[in-house]
PDB file of C-alpha atoms and ligand atoms in Angstrom:
ATOM      1  CA  MET A  24      59.974  46.640  20.961  1.00 79.00           C
ATOM      2  CA  VAL A  25      62.849  44.083  20.728  1.00 93.00           C
ATOM      3  CA  ASN A  26      64.081  42.297  17.709  1.00 97.00           C
ATOM      4  CA  VAL A  27      65.854  39.183  18.974  1.00 98.00           C
ATOM      5  CA  ILE A  28      68.177  36.413  17.146  1.00 98.00           C
ATOM      6  CA  PHE A  29      68.646  33.118  18.770  1.00 98.00           C
ATOM      7  CA  LEU A  30      71.950  31.469  17.725  1.00 98.00           C
ATOM      8  CA  GLY A  31      73.018  28.065  19.063  1.00 97.00           C
ATOM      9  CA  PRO A  32      73.674  24.487  18.020  1.00 98.00           C
ATOM     10  CA  PRO A  33      70.728  22.043  17.136  1.00 97.00           C
ATOM     11  CA  GLY A  34      69.298  20.835  20.336  1.00 97.00           C
ATOM     12  CA  SER A  35      70.434  23.710  22.562  1.00 98.00           C
ATOM     13  CA  GLY A  36      66.772  24.719  23.302  1.00 98.00           C
ATOM     14  CA  LYS A  37      66.219  27.625  20.934  1.00 98.00           C
ATOM     15  CA  GLY A  38      62.694  26.578  19.947  1.00 97.00           C
ATOM     16  CA  THR A  39      61.778  25.749  23.538  1.00 97.00           C
ATOM     17  CA  GLN A  40      62.900  29.238  24.645  1.00 98.00           C
ATOM     18  CA  ALA A  41      61.447  30.922  21.743  1.00 97.00           C
ATOM     19  CA  SER A  42      57.931  29.730  22.415  1.00 95.00           C
ATOM     20  CA  ILE A  43      58.234  30.945  26.122  1.00 97.00           C
ATOM     21  CA  LEU A  44      59.778  34.299  25.255  1.00 97.00           C
ATOM     22  CA  ALA A  45      57.205  34.944  22.366  1.00 97.00           C
ATOM     23  CA  GLN A  46      54.376  34.270  24.860  1.00 96.00           C
ATOM     24  CA  GLU A  47      55.825  36.538  27.562  1.00 95.00           C
ATOM     25  CA  LEU A  48      56.779  39.515  25.099  1.00 95.00           C
ATOM     26  CA  LYS A  49      53.607  38.797  22.898  1.00 95.00           C
ATOM     27  CA  ILE A  50      55.812  38.956  19.750  1.00 96.00           C
ATOM     28  CA  PRO A  51      56.022  36.082  17.104  1.00 98.00           C
ATOM     29  CA  THR A  52      58.916  33.596  16.525  1.00 97.00           C
ATOM     30  CA  ILE A  53      60.207  33.195  13.048  1.00 98.00           C
ATOM     31  CA  SER A  54      61.915  29.825  12.699  1.00 97.00           C
ATOM     32  CA  THR A  55      63.424  29.138   9.266  1.00 98.00           C
ATOM     33  CA  GLY A  56      63.579  25.398  10.134  1.00 97.00           C
ATOM     34  CA  GLU A  57      59.978  25.227  11.063  1.00 96.00           C
ATOM     35  CA  VAL A  58      58.732  27.124   7.782  1.00 97.00           C
ATOM     36  CA  LEU A  59      61.125  24.732   5.850  1.00 98.00           C
ATOM     37  CA  ARG A  60      59.635  21.589   7.502  1.00 96.00           C
ATOM     38  CA  LYS A  61      56.021  22.794   6.738  1.00 96.00           C
ATOM     39  CA  GLU A  62      57.120  23.587   2.900  1.00 97.00           C
ATOM     40  CA  VAL A  63      58.508  19.827   2.891  1.00 97.00           C
ATOM     41  CA  GLU A  64      55.219  18.567   4.506  1.00 95.00           C
ATOM     42  CA  ASN A  65      53.197  20.431   1.755  1.00 97.00           C
ATOM     43  CA  GLN A  66      55.477  19.153  -1.004  1.00 97.00           C
ATOM     44  CA  SER A  67      55.724  22.715  -2.273  1.00 98.00           C
ATOM     45  CA  GLU A  68      58.433  23.734  -4.793  1.00 97.00           C
ATOM     46  CA  ILE A  69      60.617  25.243  -1.816  1.00 97.00           C
ATOM     47  CA  GLY A  70      59.919  22.082   0.117  1.00 97.00           C
ATOM     48  CA  LYS A  71      61.052  19.836  -2.773  1.00 97.00           C
ATOM     49  CA  LEU A  72      64.380  21.903  -3.146  1.00 97.00           C
ATOM     50  CA  ALA A  73      64.921  22.005   0.618  1.00 98.00           C
ATOM     51  CA  LYS A  74      64.310  18.350   1.490  1.00 97.00           C
ATOM     52  CA  SER A  75      67.546  16.833   0.438  1.00 96.00           C
ATOM     53  CA  TYR A  76      69.642  19.591   2.185  1.00 98.00           C
ATOM     54  CA  MET A  77      67.630  19.269   5.257  1.00 97.00           C
ATOM     55  CA  ASN A  78      67.752  15.357   5.420  1.00 96.00           C
ATOM     56  CA  SER A  79      71.593  15.449   4.936  1.00 96.00           C
ATOM     57  CA  GLY A  80      71.956  18.171   7.566  1.00 97.00           C
ATOM     58  CA  GLU A  81      73.434  20.776   5.240  1.00 97.00           C
ATOM     59  CA  LEU A  82      72.244  24.439   4.790  1.00 98.00           C
ATOM     60  CA  VAL A  83      69.540  25.132   2.294  1.00 98.00           C
ATOM     61  CA  PRO A  84      70.770  27.735  -0.106  1.00 98.00           C
ATOM     62  CA  ASP A  85      70.795  31.240   1.237  1.00 98.00           C
ATOM     63  CA  GLU A  86      68.456  32.693  -1.310  1.00 97.00           C
ATOM     64  CA  VAL A  87      65.635  30.485  -0.273  1.00 98.00           C
ATOM     65  CA  VAL A  88      65.934  31.265   3.465  1.00 98.00           C
ATOM     66  CA  VAL A  89      66.478  34.967   2.930  1.00 97.00           C
ATOM     67  CA  ASN A  90      63.103  34.956   0.978  1.00 96.00           C
ATOM     68  CA  ILE A  91      61.317  33.323   3.773  1.00 97.00           C
ATOM     69  CA  ILE A  92      62.638  35.851   6.093  1.00 97.00           C
ATOM     70  CA  LYS A  93      62.032  38.652   3.708  1.00 95.00           C
ATOM     71  CA  ASN A  94      58.348  37.686   3.259  1.00 94.00           C
ATOM     72  CA  ARG A  95      57.777  37.212   7.015  1.00 96.00           C
ATOM     73  CA  ILE A  96      59.430  40.189   8.557  1.00 96.00           C
ATOM     74  CA  THR A  97      57.303  42.823   7.096  1.00 93.00           C
ATOM     75  CA  ASP A  98      54.002  41.134   8.378  1.00 96.00           C
ATOM     76  CA  SER A  99      52.210  43.223  10.800  1.00 95.00           C
ATOM     77  CA  ASP A 100      52.462  41.063  13.681  1.00 96.00           C
ATOM     78  CA  CYS A 101      56.314  41.654  13.431  1.00 96.00           C
ATOM     79  CA  GLN A 102      55.914  45.496  14.138  1.00 94.00           C
ATOM     80  CA  ASN A 103      56.374  45.275  17.892  1.00 92.00           C
ATOM     81  CA  GLY A 104      59.195  42.917  17.790  1.00 95.00           C
ATOM     82  CA  PHE A 105      60.113  39.322  16.686  1.00 97.00           C
ATOM     83  CA  ILE A 106      62.283  36.355  17.557  1.00 98.00           C
ATOM     84  CA  VAL A 107      64.281  34.922  14.887  1.00 98.00           C
ATOM     85  CA  ASP A 108      65.348  31.192  15.495  1.00 98.00           C
ATOM     86  CA  GLY A 109      67.790  29.370  13.222  1.00 96.00           C
ATOM     87  CA  PHE A 110      68.573  32.306  11.080  1.00 98.00           C
ATOM     88  CA  PRO A 111      71.209  33.605  10.023  1.00 98.00           C
ATOM     89  CA  ARG A 112      73.218  30.574   9.729  1.00 98.00           C
ATOM     90  CA  ASN A 113      76.234  32.075   8.030  1.00 97.00           C
ATOM     91  CA  ILE A 114      77.776  35.569   7.705  1.00 97.00           C
ATOM     92  CA  ASN A 115      76.144  36.208   4.269  1.00 97.00           C
ATOM     93  CA  GLN A 116      72.706  35.597   5.714  1.00 98.00           C
ATOM     94  CA  ALA A 117      73.635  37.832   8.690  1.00 98.00           C
ATOM     95  CA  ILE A 118      74.875  40.845   6.327  1.00 98.00           C
ATOM     96  CA  VAL A 119      71.841  40.366   4.020  1.00 98.00           C
ATOM     97  CA  PHE A 120      69.494  40.308   7.112  1.00 98.00           C
ATOM     98  CA  ASP A 121      71.071  43.563   8.298  1.00 98.00           C
ATOM     99  CA  ASN A 122      70.568  45.311   5.064  1.00 98.00           C
ATOM    100  CA  MET A 123      67.036  44.142   4.794  1.00 97.00           C
ATOM    101  CA  LEU A 124      66.165  45.407   8.289  1.00 97.00           C
ATOM    102  CA  GLN A 125      67.900  48.631   7.643  1.00 97.00           C
ATOM    103  CA  SER A 126      65.837  49.245   4.402  1.00 96.00           C
ATOM    104  CA  ILE A 127      62.657  48.959   6.489  1.00 95.00           C
ATOM    105  CA  GLY A 128      63.878  51.052   9.392  1.00 94.00           C
ATOM    106  CA  LYS A 129      64.558  48.232  11.783  1.00 95.00           C
ATOM    107  CA  LYS A 130      67.456  46.612  13.479  1.00 96.00           C
ATOM    108  CA  ILE A 131      68.496  43.805  15.784  1.00 97.00           C
ATOM    109  CA  GLU A 132      68.656  44.565  19.349  1.00 95.00           C
ATOM    110  CA  VAL A 133      69.840  41.404  20.946  1.00 97.00           C
ATOM    111  CA  VAL A 134      71.542  38.318  19.827  1.00 98.00           C
ATOM    112  CA  PHE A 135      71.536  35.459  22.235  1.00 98.00           C
ATOM    113  CA  ASN A 136      74.140  32.717  21.730  1.00 98.00           C
ATOM    114  CA  PHE A 137      73.124  29.405  23.409  1.00 98.00           C
ATOM    115  CA  GLU A 138      75.919  27.367  24.588  1.00 97.00           C
ATOM    116  CA  VAL A 139      75.569  23.542  25.496  1.00 97.00           C
ATOM    117  CA  ASP A 140      78.291  20.866  25.536  1.00 94.00           C
ATOM    118  CA  GLU A 141      78.114  18.383  22.543  1.00 93.00           C
ATOM    119  CA  ASN A 142      77.289  15.314  24.513  1.00 92.00           C
ATOM    120  CA  ILE A 143      74.231  17.009  26.131  1.00 95.00           C
ATOM    121  CA  LEU A 144      73.175  18.163  22.647  1.00 95.00           C
ATOM    122  CA  ILE A 145      73.112  14.625  21.469  1.00 94.00           C
ATOM    123  CA  LYS A 146      71.014  13.574  24.227  1.00 94.00           C
ATOM    124  CA  ARG A 147      68.539  16.245  23.890  1.00 96.00           C
ATOM    125  CA  ILE A 148      68.237  15.657  20.124  1.00 96.00           C
ATOM    126  CA  SER A 149      67.927  11.852  20.276  1.00 94.00           C
ATOM    127  CA  GLY A 150      65.233  12.280  23.058  1.00 96.00           C
ATOM    128  CA  ARG A 151      63.307  15.089  21.266  1.00 97.00           C
ATOM    129  CA  PHE A 152      59.686  14.285  20.104  1.00 98.00           C
ATOM    130  CA  SER A 153      56.806  16.808  19.351  1.00 97.00           C
ATOM    131  CA  CYS A 154      53.104  16.839  19.191  1.00 98.00           C
ATOM    132  CA  LYS A 155      51.842  16.268  15.643  1.00 96.00           C
ATOM    133  CA  SER A 156      48.834  18.498  16.282  1.00 96.00           C
ATOM    134  CA  CYS A 157      50.299  21.719  17.920  1.00 94.00           C
ATOM    135  CA  GLY A 158      54.103  21.184  17.618  1.00 93.00           C
ATOM    136  CA  ALA A 159      54.826  21.452  21.432  1.00 95.00           C
ATOM    137  CA  VAL A 160      58.255  20.052  22.027  1.00 96.00           C
ATOM    138  CA  TYR A 161      59.182  17.307  24.531  1.00 97.00           C
ATOM    139  CA  ASN A 162      61.886  15.086  25.444  1.00 97.00           C
ATOM    140  CA  ARG A 163      61.970  11.432  26.624  1.00 96.00           C
ATOM    141  CA  TYR A 164      64.856  12.063  29.053  1.00 95.00           C
ATOM    142  CA  PHE A 165      64.247  15.679  30.166  1.00 95.00           C
ATOM    143  CA  LYS A 166      60.548  16.749  29.538  1.00 96.00           C
ATOM    144  CA  LEU A 167      57.904  14.157  29.414  1.00 97.00           C
ATOM    145  CA  THR A 168      54.206  15.054  29.004  1.00 98.00           C
ATOM    146  CA  ALA A 169      52.439  15.345  32.152  1.00 97.00           C
ATOM    147  CA  LYS A 170      50.048  12.650  31.437  1.00 97.00           C
ATOM    148  CA  GLU A 171      51.807   9.924  29.495  1.00 96.00           C
ATOM    149  CA  GLY A 172      50.834   9.679  25.747  1.00 96.00           C
ATOM    150  CA  PHE A 173      48.800  12.991  25.748  1.00 98.00           C
ATOM    151  CA  CYS A 174      50.139  16.450  24.886  1.00 98.00           C
ATOM    152  CA  ASP A 175      49.972  19.012  27.759  1.00 97.00           C
ATOM    153  CA  ASN A 176      49.016  21.746  25.364  1.00 95.00           C
ATOM    154  CA  CYS A 177      46.291  20.203  23.254  1.00 97.00           C
ATOM    155  CA  GLN A 178      45.622  16.692  24.601  1.00 97.00           C
ATOM    156  CA  SER A 179      46.396  15.244  21.255  1.00 98.00           C
ATOM    157  CA  ASP A 180      47.754  11.635  21.388  1.00 98.00           C
ATOM    158  CA  GLN A 181      49.847  11.775  18.280  1.00 98.00           C
ATOM    159  CA  PHE A 182      53.476  12.413  18.374  1.00 98.00           C
ATOM    160  CA  GLU A 183      56.486  12.651  15.900  1.00 97.00           C
ATOM    161  CA  ASN A 184      60.278  12.599  15.580  1.00 97.00           C
ATOM    162  CA  ARG A 185      61.952  14.932  13.227  1.00 96.00           C
ATOM    163  CA  VAL A 186      63.399  12.873  10.332  1.00 95.00           C
ATOM    164  CA  ASP A 187      66.834  14.956  10.675  1.00 96.00           C
ATOM    165  CA  ASP A 188      67.113  13.806  14.493  1.00 96.00           C
ATOM    166  CA  ASN A 189      69.134  10.720  13.386  1.00 93.00           C
ATOM    167  CA  GLU A 190      72.750  10.064  14.222  1.00 89.00           C
ATOM    168  CA  SER A 191      74.252  10.698  10.804  1.00 90.00           C
ATOM    169  CA  THR A 192      72.386  13.931  10.103  1.00 95.00           C
ATOM    170  CA  VAL A 193      73.020  15.218  13.627  1.00 94.00           C
ATOM    171  CA  LYS A 194      76.811  14.739  12.848  1.00 93.00           C
ATOM    172  CA  SER A 195      76.734  16.699   9.830  1.00 95.00           C
ATOM    173  CA  ARG A 196      74.386  19.471  11.405  1.00 97.00           C
ATOM    174  CA  LEU A 197      76.752  19.827  14.303  1.00 96.00           C
ATOM    175  CA  ARG A 198      79.773  20.167  11.693  1.00 96.00           C
ATOM    176  CA  VAL A 199      77.815  22.579   9.554  1.00 97.00           C
ATOM    177  CA  TYR A 200      77.141  24.617  12.897  1.00 97.00           C
ATOM    178  CA  HIS A 201      80.683  24.591  14.021  1.00 96.00           C
ATOM    179  CA  ASN A 202      81.915  25.661  10.704  1.00 95.00           C
ATOM    180  CA  SER A 203      79.989  29.091  10.561  1.00 94.00           C
ATOM    181  CA  ASN A 204      79.196  29.924  14.185  1.00 94.00           C
ATOM    182  CA  ILE A 205      82.488  31.358  15.117  1.00 94.00           C
ATOM    183  CA  GLU A 206      82.301  33.999  12.316  1.00 96.00           C
ATOM    184  CA  LEU A 207      78.729  34.665  13.145  1.00 97.00           C
ATOM    185  CA  VAL A 208      79.572  35.171  17.003  1.00 97.00           C
ATOM    186  CA  ARG A 209      82.427  37.610  16.084  1.00 97.00           C
ATOM    187  CA  TYR A 210      80.016  39.614  13.749  1.00 97.00           C
ATOM    188  CA  TYR A 211      77.571  40.179  16.518  1.00 98.00           C
ATOM    189  CA  GLU A 212      80.204  40.605  19.212  1.00 97.00           C
ATOM    190  CA  LYS A 213      81.858  43.360  17.174  1.00 97.00           C
ATOM    191  CA  ASN A 214      78.420  45.086  17.038  1.00 94.00           C
ATOM    192  CA  ASN A 215      77.941  44.755  20.726  1.00 95.00           C
ATOM    193  CA  LEU A 216      74.722  42.664  20.360  1.00 97.00           C
ATOM    194  CA  LEU A 217      75.960  39.408  21.722  1.00 97.00           C
ATOM    195  CA  TYR A 218      74.870  37.654  24.978  1.00 97.00           C
ATOM    196  CA  SER A 219      76.128  34.292  25.981  1.00 97.00           C
ATOM    197  CA  ILE A 220      73.668  31.912  27.503  1.00 98.00           C
ATOM    198  CA  ASP A 221      74.705  28.917  29.476  1.00 98.00           C
ATOM    199  CA  ALA A 222      71.745  26.805  27.940  1.00 98.00           C
ATOM    200  CA  VAL A 223      72.802  23.557  29.916  1.00 98.00           C
ATOM    201  CA  LYS A 224      70.675  25.005  32.677  1.00 98.00           C
ATOM    202  CA  SER A 225      67.087  24.124  33.294  1.00 97.00           C
ATOM    203  CA  VAL A 226      64.330  25.547  30.928  1.00 97.00           C
ATOM    204  CA  PRO A 227      63.124  28.237  33.558  1.00 97.00           C
ATOM    205  CA  PHE A 228      66.511  29.166  34.470  1.00 98.00           C
ATOM    206  CA  VAL A 229      67.319  29.924  30.872  1.00 98.00           C
ATOM    207  CA  SER A 230      64.085  31.791  30.321  1.00 98.00           C
ATOM    208  CA  GLY A 231      64.680  33.916  33.488  1.00 98.00           C
ATOM    209  CA  ARG A 232      68.170  34.847  32.084  1.00 98.00           C
ATOM    210  CA  LEU A 233      66.715  35.861  28.737  1.00 98.00           C
ATOM    211  CA  MET A 234      63.850  38.033  30.426  1.00 97.00           C
ATOM    212  CA  GLU A 235      66.529  39.650  32.492  1.00 96.00           C
ATOM    213  CA  VAL A 236      68.339  40.772  29.378  1.00 96.00           C
ATOM    214  CA  VAL A 237      65.184  41.841  27.159  1.00 95.00           C
ATOM    215  CA  LYS A 238      63.614  43.629  30.082  1.00 90.00           C
ATOM    216  CA  ASN A 239      66.190  46.392  29.746  1.00 86.00           C
ATOM    217  CA  PHE A 240      64.695  47.321  26.366  1.00 83.00           C
ATOM    218  CA  PRO A 241      62.191  49.973  25.960  1.00 71.00           C
ATOM    219  CA  LYS A 242      58.536  48.874  26.107  1.00 58.00           C
ATOM    220  CA  VAL A 243      59.376  45.252  27.189  1.00 52.00           C
TER     221      VAL A 243
HETATM  222  P1  ADP B  18      66.594  23.637  19.183  1.00 70.55           P
HETATM  223  O1  ADP B  18      65.436  24.402  18.866  1.00 70.55           O
HETATM  224  O2  ADP B  18      67.744  24.537  19.608  1.00 70.55           O
HETATM  225  O3  ADP B  18      66.913  22.644  18.229  1.00 70.55           O
HETATM  226  P2  ADP B  18      64.835  22.489  21.137  1.00 70.55           P
HETATM  227  O4  ADP B  18      64.042  23.581  21.858  1.00 70.55           O
HETATM  228  O5  ADP B  18      63.917  21.798  20.307  1.00 70.55           O
HETATM  229  O6  ADP B  18      66.235  22.894  20.597  1.00 70.55           O
HETATM  230  O7  ADP B  18      65.295  21.536  22.390  1.00 70.55           O
HETATM  231  C1  ADP B  18      65.838  20.300  22.048  1.00 70.55           C
HETATM  232  C2  ADP B  18      65.295  19.175  23.070  1.00 70.55           C
HETATM  233  O8  ADP B  18      65.861  19.446  24.466  1.00 70.55           O
HETATM  234  C3  ADP B  18      63.790  19.075  23.120  1.00 70.55           C
HETATM  235  O9  ADP B  18      63.529  17.795  23.389  1.00 70.55           O
HETATM  236  C4  ADP B  18      63.430  19.874  24.407  1.00 70.55           C
HETATM  237  O10 ADP B  18      62.387  19.428  25.163  1.00 70.55           O
HETATM  238  C5  ADP B  18      64.796  19.683  25.242  1.00 70.55           C
HETATM  239  N1  ADP B  18      65.253  20.907  26.102  1.00 70.55           N
HETATM  240  C6  ADP B  18      65.195  22.136  25.669  1.00 70.55           C
HETATM  241  N2  ADP B  18      65.676  22.887  26.611  1.00 70.55           N
HETATM  242  C7  ADP B  18      66.200  22.050  27.667  1.00 70.55           C
HETATM  243  C8  ADP B  18      66.802  22.398  29.028  1.00 70.55           C
HETATM  244  N3  ADP B  18      67.052  23.694  29.377  1.00 70.55           N
HETATM  245  N4  ADP B  18      67.031  21.153  29.751  1.00 70.55           N
HETATM  246  C9  ADP B  18      66.760  20.052  29.288  1.00 70.55           C
HETATM  247  N5  ADP B  18      66.171  19.636  28.061  1.00 70.55           N
HETATM  248  C10 ADP B  18      65.824  20.797  27.184  1.00 70.55           C
HETATM  249  P1  AMP B  19      66.623  23.772  12.655  1.00 70.55           P
HETATM  250  O1  AMP B  19      65.013  23.500  12.669  1.00 70.55           O
HETATM  251  O2  AMP B  19      66.919  25.164  12.815  1.00 70.55           O
HETATM  252  O3  AMP B  19      67.350  22.826  13.315  1.00 70.55           O
HETATM  253  O4  AMP B  19      66.890  23.552  10.880  1.00 70.55           O
HETATM  254  C1  AMP B  19      66.608  22.382  10.388  1.00 70.55           C
HETATM  255  C2  AMP B  19      67.265  22.423   8.971  1.00 70.55           C
HETATM  256  O5  AMP B  19      66.666  23.360   8.131  1.00 70.55           O
HETATM  257  C3  AMP B  19      68.783  22.801   8.817  1.00 70.55           C
HETATM  258  O6  AMP B  19      69.554  21.602   9.270  1.00 70.55           O
HETATM  259  C4  AMP B  19      68.973  23.197   7.428  1.00 70.55           C
HETATM  260  O7  AMP B  19      68.979  22.207   6.553  1.00 70.55           O
HETATM  261  C5  AMP B  19      67.535  24.019   7.231  1.00 70.55           C
HETATM  262  N1  AMP B  19      67.682  25.412   7.715  1.00 70.55           N
HETATM  263  C6  AMP B  19      66.953  25.976   8.768  1.00 70.55           C
HETATM  264  N2  AMP B  19      67.345  27.338   8.838  1.00 70.55           N
HETATM  265  C7  AMP B  19      68.294  27.556   7.776  1.00 70.55           C
HETATM  266  C8  AMP B  19      69.081  28.726   7.466  1.00 70.55           C
HETATM  267  N3  AMP B  19      68.894  29.933   8.041  1.00 70.55           N
HETATM  268  N4  AMP B  19      69.768  28.574   6.376  1.00 70.55           N
HETATM  269  C9  AMP B  19      69.946  27.364   5.723  1.00 70.55           C
HETATM  270  N5  AMP B  19      69.372  26.320   6.026  1.00 70.55           N
HETATM  271  C10 AMP B  19      68.481  26.443   7.268  1.00 70.55           C
END
């Protein structure tokens, strides 16, 4: 069992690696960004509240994301471990999360901190597109589909771009990230949970590094 957190700036490859690691370890990924995008798409109450924050690159209020995590973490498929991608985003979320886990007899075992230079992030974000049908993520500079115009995973020919992957929103997402990340890194460093990942490297190189770390945990 291994409970993992992915920290890192937008575009650092967290979602890409989460889907690989989740498949390898047979554990689910919980991405607060993904959950929120679905809520927006469904025009739910949560979605209506979250939309303006997301479109301007600001954080959605803590109580909204904490509730999302709280409802998901007790699901039976999380019993053998989970990967949390995009949460916590600030120290308050981290503390609330630790208390929540403690109350159900769990804890975080590993925190990966994805590190990528800002100019590379911009290119990764501006090149990102995903399959509308299965959500597989591609990149027009770094990872095209094997057959042009068709998803490798489900063969759909429908793709989409994230509305928040535009220049001005990306700037504020990076600012928001820098404002809170140092404190988060210190918090997990102090608890001896932090592993820095050189996420500039290729997708297989990064997954290899993540696996090297998690394989030291029992039952992985
Ligand atoms: P995040 O979830 O951290 O925002 P993604 O996993 O969506 O990041 O990756 C951002 C973009 O960069 C995607 O288009 C993805 O295909 C691409 N990407 C991810 N990892 C790498 C890598 N190691 N090298 C090059 N491109 C990458
Ligand atoms: P992401 O998919 O992780 O890049 O997140 C996209 C957007 O969703 C962010 O810019 C925030 O507006 C919102 N979001 C995702 N996770 C959180 C979180 N843990 N706390 C607050 N807002 C979040």
